[in-house]
Coordinates of C-alpha atoms in Angstrom, one line a residue:
M1339 CA 47.4 -20.1 27.1
T1340 CA 46.9 -16.9 24.9
N1341 CA 45.2 -13.7 25.3
N1342 CA 43.7 -13.6 21.8
P1343 CA 40.5 -15.2 22.1
Q1344 CA 40.1 -16.7 18.6
I1345 CA 43.4 -18.4 19.4
S1346 CA 42.1 -19.8 22.7
E1347 CA 38.8 -20.6 21.0
A1348 CA 40.7 -22.6 18.3
L1349 CA 43.0 -24.2 20.7
S1350 CA 40.1 -25.3 22.6
L1351 CA 38.3 -26.9 19.4
I1352 CA 41.3 -28.5 18.7
D1353 CA 41.4 -30.4 22.2
R1354 CA 37.9 -31.7 21.8
L1355 CA 38.6 -32.3 18.1
I1356 CA 41.7 -34.7 18.3
P1357 CA 40.0 -37.0 20.8
L1358 CA 36.9 -37.4 18.7
V1359 CA 38.9 -38.3 15.8
E1360 CA 41.0 -40.8 17.5
E1361 CA 37.7 -42.4 19.2
A1362 CA 36.0 -42.6 15.8
E1363 CA 39.1 -44.2 14.1
D1364 CA 39.0 -46.9 16.6
K1365 CA 35.5 -47.8 16.3
L1366 CA 36.1 -47.9 12.7
K1367 CA 39.1 -50.1 13.3
S1368 CA 36.8 -52.3 15.1
A1369 CA 34.1 -52.3 12.6
R1370 CA 36.8 -53.5 10.1
N1371 CA 38.0 -56.3 12.2
W1372 CA 34.2 -57.5 12.8
S1373 CA 33.7 -57.0 9.1
I1374 CA 36.7 -59.8 8.7
L1375 CA 35.0 -62.0 11.2
D1376 CA 31.6 -61.5 9.3
I1377 CA 32.9 -62.6 6.0
L1378 CA 34.5 -65.7 7.8
G1379 CA 30.9 -66.5 8.6
G1380 CA 29.9 -64.2 11.8
G1381 CA 26.0 -64.1 11.2
F1382 CA 23.2 -61.8 12.8
I1383 CA 24.9 -61.0 15.9
V1384 CA 28.2 -59.8 14.2
D1385 CA 26.1 -57.6 11.7
L1386 CA 24.6 -56.0 15.1
I1387 CA 27.9 -55.6 16.8
K1388 CA 29.8 -54.1 13.2
H1389 CA 26.9 -51.7 12.6
H1390 CA 26.9 -50.6 16.1
K1391 CA 30.6 -49.6 15.8
L1392 CA 29.7 -48.0 12.5
N1393 CA 27.1 -45.8 13.8
S1394 CA 29.2 -44.9 16.7
A1395 CA 32.1 -43.9 14.3
A1396 CA 29.5 -41.9 12.3
N1397 CA 28.2 -40.1 15.0
L1398 CA 31.5 -39.2 16.3
M1399 CA 32.9 -37.8 12.8
N1400 CA 29.4 -35.9 12.5
E1401 CA 30.6 -34.3 15.9
A1402 CA 34.0 -33.8 14.7
N1403 CA 32.5 -32.2 11.2
M1404 CA 30.6 -29.6 13.2
L1405 CA 33.9 -28.8 15.1
M1406 CA 35.7 -28.5 12.2
Q1407 CA 33.1 -26.2 10.7
R1408 CA 33.5 -24.0 13.8
L1409 CA 37.1 -24.2 13.8
Q1410 CA 36.9 -23.1 10.0
Q1411 CA 34.6 -20.0 11.3
V1412 CA 36.9 -19.2 14.0
L1413 CA 40.0 -19.0 12.0
G1414 CA 38.6 -17.1 9.1
S1415 CA 41.1 -17.1 6.3
V1416 CA 42.7 -20.7 7.1
S1417 CA 40.9 -23.0 4.6
I1418 CA 40.1 -26.5 6.3
S1419 CA 38.4 -29.4 4.6
A1420 CA 35.3 -29.8 6.9
D1421 CA 33.4 -32.6 5.5
Y1422 CA 34.2 -35.9 7.3
R1423 CA 30.9 -37.3 7.5
M1424 CA 30.6 -41.3 6.9
S1425 CA 28.2 -42.9 5.1
I1426 CA 27.8 -46.5 4.3
G1427 CA 24.3 -46.0 2.7
G1428 CA 21.0 -47.4 3.5
F1429 CA 21.0 -50.0 0.9
A1430 CA 24.3 -51.5 1.9
T1431 CA 23.2 -51.7 5.3
F1432 CA 20.0 -53.4 4.5
A1433 CA 21.4 -55.9 2.0
D1434 CA 24.3 -56.8 4.8
F1435 CA 21.4 -57.9 7.3
L1436 CA 18.9 -59.3 4.4
F1437 CA 21.6 -61.1 2.2
D1438 CA 24.0 -62.1 5.4
G1439 CA 26.3 -64.3 3.0
V1440 CA 29.8 -63.7 2.0
F1441 CA 29.0 -61.5 -1.0
A1442 CA 27.2 -59.1 1.1
D1443 CA 29.7 -59.3 3.8
A1444 CA 32.6 -58.6 1.6
Y1445 CA 30.8 -55.7 -0.1
M1446 CA 30.1 -54.3 3.2
A1447 CA 33.9 -54.7 4.2
S1448 CA 34.9 -53.2 0.9
K1449 CA 32.7 -50.1 2.0
I1450 CA 34.2 -49.9 5.5
F1451 CA 37.9 -49.9 4.2
S1452 CA 37.3 -47.3 1.8
F1453 CA 37.1 -44.9 4.4
P1454 CA 40.1 -42.5 4.6
F1455 CA 41.2 -44.2 7.9
F1456 CA 42.5 -47.2 5.9
S1457 CA 43.8 -45.3 3.0
P1458 CA 47.7 -46.1 2.1
S1459 CA 48.3 -42.4 2.7
A1460 CA 46.5 -41.9 6.1
S1461 CA 48.7 -41.3 8.9
H1462 CA 48.8 -43.7 11.9
H1463 CA 49.7 -42.8 15.4

């Protein structure tokens, strides 16, 4: 480790940040898989599981966002994009449960697939 407290804190934040983002990615990938099953006729239980996974991923990314903001403060002059909040939208969630059919399910799946983890330029480990 280093004697510089700023560097030590930055490294500590990064050590906490990486597992959060990896876990959020896993939850989001799981939600993606559940959304595919939902399009194929999953139903209410699949909706519950899918939204639980999405909420878990969103909570993890909100926590990661706070750590990124703190990292930005610690590093000072280094610019970090620090807004990684996830939002599906209340209406999309409402519609997914109320109009539980192929169109609502496909719309929700498109929202899930639009997150950066699934973009062609996203790196995968």
